[in-house]
XYZ file of C-alpha atoms in Angstrom:
492
model
C 5.976 -7.736 6.377
C 7.453 -11.098 6.960
C 10.420 -10.147 4.791
C 10.776 -6.809 6.613
C 10.831 -8.725 10.087
C 13.430 -11.229 8.840
C 15.729 -8.522 7.301
C 15.382 -6.477 10.448
C 16.270 -9.477 12.669
C 19.209 -10.356 10.414
C 20.535 -6.821 10.200
C 20.308 -6.417 13.943
C 22.118 -9.699 14.492
C 24.721 -8.810 12.085
C 25.434 -5.423 13.568
C 25.564 -7.010 16.940
C 27.940 -9.734 15.866
C 30.231 -7.229 14.026
C 30.174 -4.917 17.053
C 30.943 -7.737 19.456
C 33.666 -9.109 17.166
C 35.376 -5.606 16.862
C 35.114 -4.941 20.593
C 36.469 -8.655 21.463
C 39.327 -8.149 18.851
C 40.313 -4.769 20.202
C 40.362 -5.916 23.927
C 42.095 -9.234 23.100
C 44.770 -7.392 21.006
C 45.210 -4.726 23.696
C 45.465 -7.361 26.499
C 48.045 -9.516 24.435
C 50.093 -6.468 23.612
C 49.815 -5.031 27.254
C 51.145 -8.273 28.565
C 53.941 -8.527 26.170
C 55.046 -4.938 26.670
C 54.886 -5.280 30.536
C 56.918 -8.439 30.389
C 59.483 -6.931 28.111
C 59.918 -3.800 30.204
C 60.112 -5.718 33.472
C 62.570 -8.231 32.083
C 64.809 -5.655 30.688
C 64.830 -3.427 33.824
C 65.585 -6.376 36.026
C 68.300 -7.915 33.805
C 70.009 -4.555 33.324
C 69.915 -3.969 37.002
C 71.976 -7.212 37.576
C 74.478 -6.844 34.493
C 75.127 -3.072 34.904
C 76.698 -3.445 38.357
C 79.779 -5.088 36.717
C 80.207 -2.594 33.960
C 82.959 -0.096 34.367
C 82.269 3.461 32.890
C 83.129 4.760 30.764
C 83.067 1.331 28.822
C 85.062 0.625 25.791
C 83.548 -1.162 22.586
C 84.414 -4.735 23.860
C 82.978 -4.043 27.340
C 79.810 -2.616 25.797
C 79.322 -5.702 23.468
C 79.951 -7.985 26.357
C 77.157 -6.073 28.343
C 74.675 -6.282 25.416
C 75.281 -10.084 25.063
C 74.751 -10.778 28.832
C 71.555 -8.615 28.935
C 70.180 -10.498 25.767
C 70.972 -13.871 27.227
C 68.891 -13.086 30.390
C 65.891 -11.831 28.648
C 65.159 -14.704 26.170
C 67.846 -14.070 23.456
C 66.130 -10.850 22.318
C 68.318 -8.516 20.251
C 69.861 -6.099 22.665
C 71.669 -2.732 21.537
C 73.759 -0.935 24.120
C 74.921 2.695 23.477
C 77.218 4.835 25.285
C 77.767 8.347 23.699
C 79.170 7.475 20.279
C 79.836 3.836 21.010
C 77.232 1.116 20.018
C 77.207 -2.656 20.397
C 74.596 -5.235 19.408
C 74.123 -8.673 21.036
C 73.659 -10.036 17.442
C 76.299 -8.519 15.092
C 74.386 -9.680 12.089
C 71.082 -8.037 13.019
C 70.178 -4.759 11.461
C 68.808 -2.361 14.129
C 68.848 1.098 12.786
C 65.575 0.766 11.078
C 63.787 -0.523 14.248
C 64.995 1.962 16.827
C 63.438 5.242 15.961
C 64.901 8.653 16.653
C 61.906 9.477 18.736
C 62.435 6.565 21.131
C 66.264 7.342 21.370
C 65.407 10.914 22.348
C 62.913 9.851 24.966
C 65.403 7.361 26.594
C 68.216 9.902 26.458
C 65.956 12.299 28.394
C 66.358 9.925 31.140
C 62.761 9.601 32.318
C 62.517 5.841 32.792
C 61.723 2.951 30.466
C 60.189 3.737 27.132
C 58.716 1.441 24.389
C 57.407 1.712 20.931
C 55.778 -0.660 18.450
C 57.095 -0.398 15.010
C 56.592 -2.067 11.628
C 59.791 -3.065 9.825
C 59.858 -5.158 6.483
C 56.195 -6.016 7.107
C 56.824 -7.618 10.637
C 55.751 -6.005 13.905
C 58.300 -5.275 16.637
C 58.293 -4.071 20.066
C 61.331 -1.850 20.957
C 62.090 -1.116 24.703
C 64.489 1.599 25.683
C 65.937 2.067 29.251
C 68.639 4.547 30.533
C 71.072 2.945 32.949
C 71.350 5.021 36.316
C 73.917 4.912 39.017
C 73.293 2.742 41.986
C 73.304 3.685 45.724
C 70.364 6.104 45.463
C 72.019 8.243 42.824
C 69.307 8.448 40.201
C 71.486 10.319 37.594
C 71.729 8.602 34.276
C 75.107 7.193 33.450
C 75.017 7.836 29.735
C 74.542 4.115 29.113
C 71.488 3.329 27.305
C 70.015 -0.187 26.565
C 67.435 -1.131 23.707
C 65.681 -4.520 23.478
C 64.000 -5.527 20.300
C 61.177 -8.214 20.465
C 59.380 -9.698 17.612
C 55.543 -9.500 17.899
C 54.771 -12.046 15.225
C 53.418 -14.660 17.629
C 51.128 -11.954 19.299
C 49.943 -10.829 15.753
C 49.142 -14.570 14.770
C 47.221 -15.134 18.101
C 44.989 -12.117 17.538
C 44.505 -12.893 13.949
C 43.406 -16.399 14.867
C 41.075 -14.895 17.456
C 39.710 -12.510 14.871
C 39.177 -15.523 12.330
C 37.369 -17.549 14.953
C 34.929 -14.664 15.894
C 34.357 -13.983 12.119
C 33.479 -17.706 11.635
C 30.944 -17.447 14.402
C 29.061 -14.534 12.587
C 27.669 -16.950 9.998
C 25.780 -19.295 12.438
C 24.663 -16.238 14.404
C 23.134 -14.602 11.306
C 21.516 -17.875 10.373
C 20.123 -18.427 13.706
C 18.682 -14.979 13.721
C 17.183 -15.651 10.452
C 15.512 -18.762 11.570
C 14.430 -17.058 14.960
C 12.955 -14.269 12.769
C 10.934 -16.553 10.672
C 9.543 -18.203 13.818
C 8.803 -14.890 15.314
C 7.235 -13.558 12.150
C 5.054 -16.584 11.871
C 3.874 -16.238 15.464
C 3.320 -12.564 15.020
C 1.954 -12.501 11.509
C -0.357 -15.624 11.764
C -3.194 -13.719 13.665
C -2.521 -10.698 11.484
C -3.225 -12.790 8.420
C -6.290 -14.339 10.039
C -7.428 -10.773 10.865
C -6.916 -9.704 7.248
C -8.687 -12.618 5.942
C -11.605 -11.875 8.190
C -11.525 -8.279 7.048
C -11.611 -9.324 3.506
C -14.633 -11.649 4.088
C -16.352 -8.717 6.027
C -15.696 -6.379 3.014
C -17.261 -8.908 0.653
C -20.302 -8.988 2.724
C -19.831 -11.998 5.043
C -20.868 -10.208 8.180
C -20.549 -13.357 10.260
C -16.937 -13.413 9.861
C -14.953 -13.377 13.182
C -11.420 -14.288 14.449
C -10.455 -16.152 17.427
C -9.142 -14.250 20.337
C -6.003 -15.797 22.023
C -4.026 -14.239 24.809
C -3.947 -10.861 26.286
C -1.442 -8.943 24.117
C -2.107 -6.110 21.656
C -3.080 -8.537 18.787
C -5.699 -10.120 21.062
C -7.152 -6.606 21.698
C -7.065 -5.855 17.984
C -9.016 -9.136 17.290
C -11.473 -8.474 20.133
C -12.072 -4.997 18.670
C -12.574 -6.430 15.267
C -15.137 -8.965 16.516
C -16.983 -6.075 18.504
C -17.070 -3.927 15.299
C -18.309 -6.814 13.138
C -21.074 -7.568 15.632
C -22.187 -3.999 15.650
C -22.021 -3.936 11.822
C -23.992 -7.172 11.531
C -26.622 -5.703 13.870
C -26.880 -2.595 12.074
C -26.964 -4.333 8.757
C -29.773 -6.517 10.008
C -31.706 -3.525 11.240
C -31.319 -1.731 8.016
C -32.411 -4.789 6.056
C -35.356 -5.091 8.109
C -36.393 -1.375 7.765
C -35.745 -1.640 3.923
C -37.825 -4.652 3.822
C -40.603 -2.935 5.580
C -40.351 0.068 3.500
C -40.565 -1.922 0.253
C -43.533 -3.860 1.504
C -45.097 -0.595 2.511
C -44.591 0.811 -0.960
C -45.832 -2.364 -2.648
C -48.861 -2.520 -0.366
C -49.741 1.143 -0.722
C -49.246 1.030 -4.526
C -51.471 -2.095 -4.777
C -54.131 -0.571 -2.479
C -54.149 2.508 -4.696
C -54.872 0.632 -7.847
C -58.555 -0.043 -7.118
C -59.642 3.607 -6.260
C -57.448 4.766 -9.097
C -59.210 2.539 -11.510
C -62.633 4.094 -10.499
C -61.030 7.525 -10.561
C -59.705 6.936 -14.050
C -63.151 5.792 -15.302
C -64.827 8.892 -13.895
C -62.061 11.207 -15.153
C -62.397 9.697 -18.599
C -66.126 10.195 -18.524
C -65.637 13.848 -17.440
C -63.014 14.534 -20.187
C -65.253 13.119 -22.835
C -68.097 15.328 -21.849
C -65.772 18.396 -21.125
C -66.834 20.231 -24.309
C -70.515 20.331 -22.908
C -69.439 21.722 -19.523
C -68.903 25.418 -18.701
C -65.258 26.595 -19.295
C -64.246 26.374 -15.636
C -65.649 22.935 -15.151
C -64.110 21.793 -18.488
C -60.698 22.848 -17.340
C -61.210 21.164 -13.970
C -62.311 18.018 -15.675
C -59.220 18.050 -17.977
C -57.032 18.761 -14.958
C -58.414 15.892 -12.915
C -58.019 13.559 -15.943
C -54.394 14.635 -16.478
C -53.480 14.261 -12.828
C -55.278 10.953 -12.542
C -53.339 9.691 -15.247
C -50.025 10.988 -13.877
C -50.922 9.377 -10.541
C -51.858 6.094 -12.086
C -48.355 6.024 -13.961
C -46.639 6.949 -10.547
C -48.240 3.970 -8.865
C -47.288 1.736 -11.734
C -43.641 2.948 -11.486
C -43.703 2.233 -7.731
C -44.923 -1.198 -8.276
C -42.335 -1.803 -10.837
C -39.521 -0.506 -8.561
C -40.869 -2.584 -5.633
C -40.702 -5.623 -7.744
C -36.965 -4.899 -8.761
C -36.227 -4.378 -5.027
C -37.845 -7.662 -4.163
C -35.889 -9.237 -6.965
C -39.179 -10.509 -8.294
C -38.687 -9.509 -11.860
C -37.800 -12.016 -14.512
C -37.049 -11.623 -18.233
C -39.312 -12.974 -20.861
C -36.514 -13.050 -23.362
C -36.529 -14.110 -27.049
C -34.720 -13.483 -30.314
C -35.880 -9.925 -31.187
C -35.098 -7.613 -34.038
C -34.073 -4.556 -32.219
C -34.590 -2.083 -35.012
C -38.243 -3.119 -35.372
C -38.551 -2.965 -31.605
C -37.195 0.769 -31.492
C -39.505 1.687 -34.399
C -42.553 0.116 -32.869
C -41.782 2.015 -29.594
C -41.675 5.322 -31.376
C -44.630 4.762 -33.468
C -46.713 3.510 -30.367
C -46.160 6.983 -28.812
C -46.529 8.985 -31.877
C -42.861 10.112 -31.855
C -41.992 8.890 -35.366
C -42.114 12.364 -36.905
C -40.303 14.038 -33.948
C -37.318 11.631 -33.755
C -34.572 10.978 -36.202
C -33.867 7.305 -36.134
C -30.545 5.784 -37.568
C -31.095 2.209 -36.968
C -28.914 -0.607 -38.171
C -31.089 -3.179 -39.742
C -30.706 -6.989 -38.959
C -29.518 -6.689 -35.315
C -31.034 -9.457 -33.546
C -30.433 -10.281 -29.920
C -32.101 -12.291 -27.040
C -33.989 -9.509 -25.049
C -37.317 -9.004 -23.381
C -39.102 -6.904 -25.963
C -41.412 -5.212 -23.440
C -38.569 -4.113 -21.283
C -36.581 -2.806 -24.103
C -39.653 -0.772 -25.065
C -39.743 0.607 -21.483
C -36.115 1.757 -21.816
C -36.650 3.419 -25.201
C -39.803 5.117 -24.104
C -37.967 6.500 -20.960
C -34.748 7.676 -22.872
C -36.625 9.169 -25.704
C -39.371 10.725 -23.656
C -36.806 12.341 -21.342
C -35.012 13.838 -24.528
C -38.223 15.178 -25.912
C -39.314 16.856 -22.644
C -36.161 18.191 -21.437
C -33.849 18.697 -24.419
C -34.231 20.401 -27.742
C -34.725 19.165 -31.212
C -33.397 17.288 -33.249
C -33.650 14.242 -30.985
C -31.574 11.357 -32.573
C -31.875 7.655 -31.907
C -28.955 5.555 -33.230
C -28.772 1.744 -33.006
C -25.399 0.081 -33.896
C -23.231 -2.806 -32.740
C -19.685 -2.127 -31.184
C -16.462 -2.804 -33.001
C -15.896 -6.005 -31.062
C -19.369 -7.435 -32.146
C -20.276 -8.238 -28.441
C -22.526 -5.242 -27.538
C -25.593 -3.531 -28.893
C -25.422 0.246 -28.636
C -28.296 2.396 -28.611
C -27.715 6.295 -28.316
C -30.432 8.912 -27.675
C -29.181 12.336 -28.186
C -30.708 15.843 -28.087
C -29.343 19.427 -28.755
C -30.535 21.069 -25.647
C -28.289 22.612 -22.969
C -27.509 19.128 -21.694
C -26.975 18.053 -18.140
C -24.923 19.746 -15.467
C -22.087 17.548 -13.956
C -23.825 17.257 -10.672
C -27.064 16.293 -12.449
C -25.214 13.599 -14.504
C -23.893 11.907 -11.388
C -27.577 11.633 -9.958
C -29.775 11.354 -13.058
C -30.383 7.599 -12.346
C -31.297 8.188 -8.682
C -34.814 7.425 -7.621
C -37.032 10.595 -7.405
C -34.067 12.818 -8.281
C -35.489 16.179 -9.774
C -33.681 19.385 -10.790
C -35.173 22.766 -10.494
C -38.744 22.345 -11.593
C -38.772 25.783 -13.035
C -36.325 24.570 -15.828
C -38.915 21.686 -16.921
C -40.011 22.131 -20.485
C -43.781 22.590 -21.025
C -46.014 20.130 -22.715
C -45.217 21.527 -26.111
C -41.852 19.623 -26.731
C -41.420 21.284 -30.034
C -40.616 24.647 -28.834
C -38.545 26.166 -26.111
C -35.575 24.686 -24.220
C -34.151 24.356 -20.787
C -32.105 22.010 -18.586
C -33.272 18.580 -17.828
C -35.520 18.821 -14.766
C -35.844 15.204 -13.546
C -34.876 11.580 -14.100
C -37.756 10.924 -16.435
C -40.671 8.581 -16.474
C -42.438 6.104 -18.765
C -43.970 8.180 -21.386
C -44.236 11.635 -22.671
C -46.474 13.109 -20.077
C -46.054 16.909 -19.723
C -44.649 18.814 -16.834
C -42.699 17.354 -14.143
C -42.209 13.602 -14.263
C -42.201 11.130 -11.350
C -38.390 10.831 -11.113
C -38.499 7.007 -11.341
C -38.432 6.629 -15.055
C -34.665 6.657 -15.645
C -34.033 4.381 -12.471
C -36.534 1.937 -14.035
C -34.718 2.171 -17.366
C -31.294 1.416 -15.649
C -32.741 -1.497 -13.822
C -34.168 -3.132 -16.922
C -30.792 -2.553 -18.693
C -28.972 -4.267 -15.829
C -31.548 -7.103 -15.888
C -30.310 -7.791 -19.427
C -26.665 -7.609 -18.238
C -26.191 -4.177 -19.704
C -25.969 -0.643 -18.495
C -26.906 2.999 -19.320
C -24.412 5.896 -19.454
C -24.963 9.459 -19.799
C -22.560 11.928 -21.336
C -22.432 15.357 -23.128
C -22.146 16.076 -26.760
C -19.382 18.291 -28.036
C -21.825 21.032 -29.481
C -24.191 20.772 -26.582
C -26.929 18.342 -25.611
C -27.108 15.204 -23.478
C -26.442 11.820 -24.935
C -27.815 8.673 -23.184
C -26.016 5.310 -24.257
C -27.667 1.918 -23.606
C -25.354 -1.112 -23.967
C -26.773 -4.583 -24.084
C -25.029 -7.784 -24.544
C -25.418 -9.127 -28.123
C -26.663 -12.653 -27.373
C -28.040 -14.196 -30.618
C -28.848 -17.744 -29.462
C -32.151 -19.004 -28.419
C -31.590 -18.396 -24.777
C -33.439 -16.618 -22.062
C -32.830 -15.334 -18.511
């Protein structure tokens, strides 16, 4: 913007200077030439009036030459040409006049309508030629046939106007320089508050809601700064209110989850006892006992997930990291849940990294459990290292219908669930359907809590990694976990 302002100032100044120069040159040249023309016409008219009274008409060649010389002497020794019919005489017999007195000027003078003049260029030099018909005296305005032409050199006038033009041209440079300096000063004055406002805006965008700008003056920039401060105040107040509400919501979830644990523990004990004795109960009571047990277990997992999410929100989660063999960790996670026979594992051996083994187990459980519930066999787990040797890559792929584009965008959202009618049944070895929710920790049947994939992503981020979701060329979803390959004895 500074460059544009300076260029604009300089261009305007340059155009103004050039325009002023052109107008000044035109007016000065016109004034000089007009003065010279008027002087030449008046001098010739007065001198001819004095000398013509002593000329006898019709004149002979000697009389005509004497007349031209006398007229020339009285008007500053200009070249004078006198003509009468076919006779012609020149005050300077050596001067060449034919090229300077044009046929148009002679015709105009012969017409007898007063003095006429014409500027001509002859051999690269400017001249003023004034023609005058000589009329009879004593009130008789008829022309006598005698014509007088005076030739005046305009070299001095040309040099004067050229010098004036050079002077004005020389003044353009300091004018342009002065305009550039003024433009820089003006740009600094105008852009300084704009830069401060831009800096405050960037600080506001990076999260510094206390950023403000000083308001000076009462112009448009001051109004803009005042509006920015008012907007920042409103934004800061809204942010504080939202943060307070978010903190209250997190505390509420954490408190509720904590308070539910005690009754859930008692309910789980009772449900376990009922499930153990279900075979001895009537059929309806047995089904009810098993349903109570399953739903109590699902509620317990939901409470655990809520507690885990609340810890992430409160940033109270820490890694218990150590050097871990990732292939062994994945195999142990599959075996713990009885998935070894249902999952094809292609694990690169000897991949060791600094991770929290328990949290990696949670990630694997959520990704594989989600594939078993909502995908179709075969489910494949692949462990490898990227080409750069900087990342561990774990892929979990299935051969189901995959995820719709809108579902892929929201699969890691908390409590996100698609149409529940498309959720697979508890028998994960048969049937197919779209993914119905964002998963949970384990292989529970039916609809999950919708928190599992969010928890998996938070655990990946805690390690400095991420989880992406895509679609296989032949169908089926593929989830990709990427963790930094840190091999030293370091923790987080």
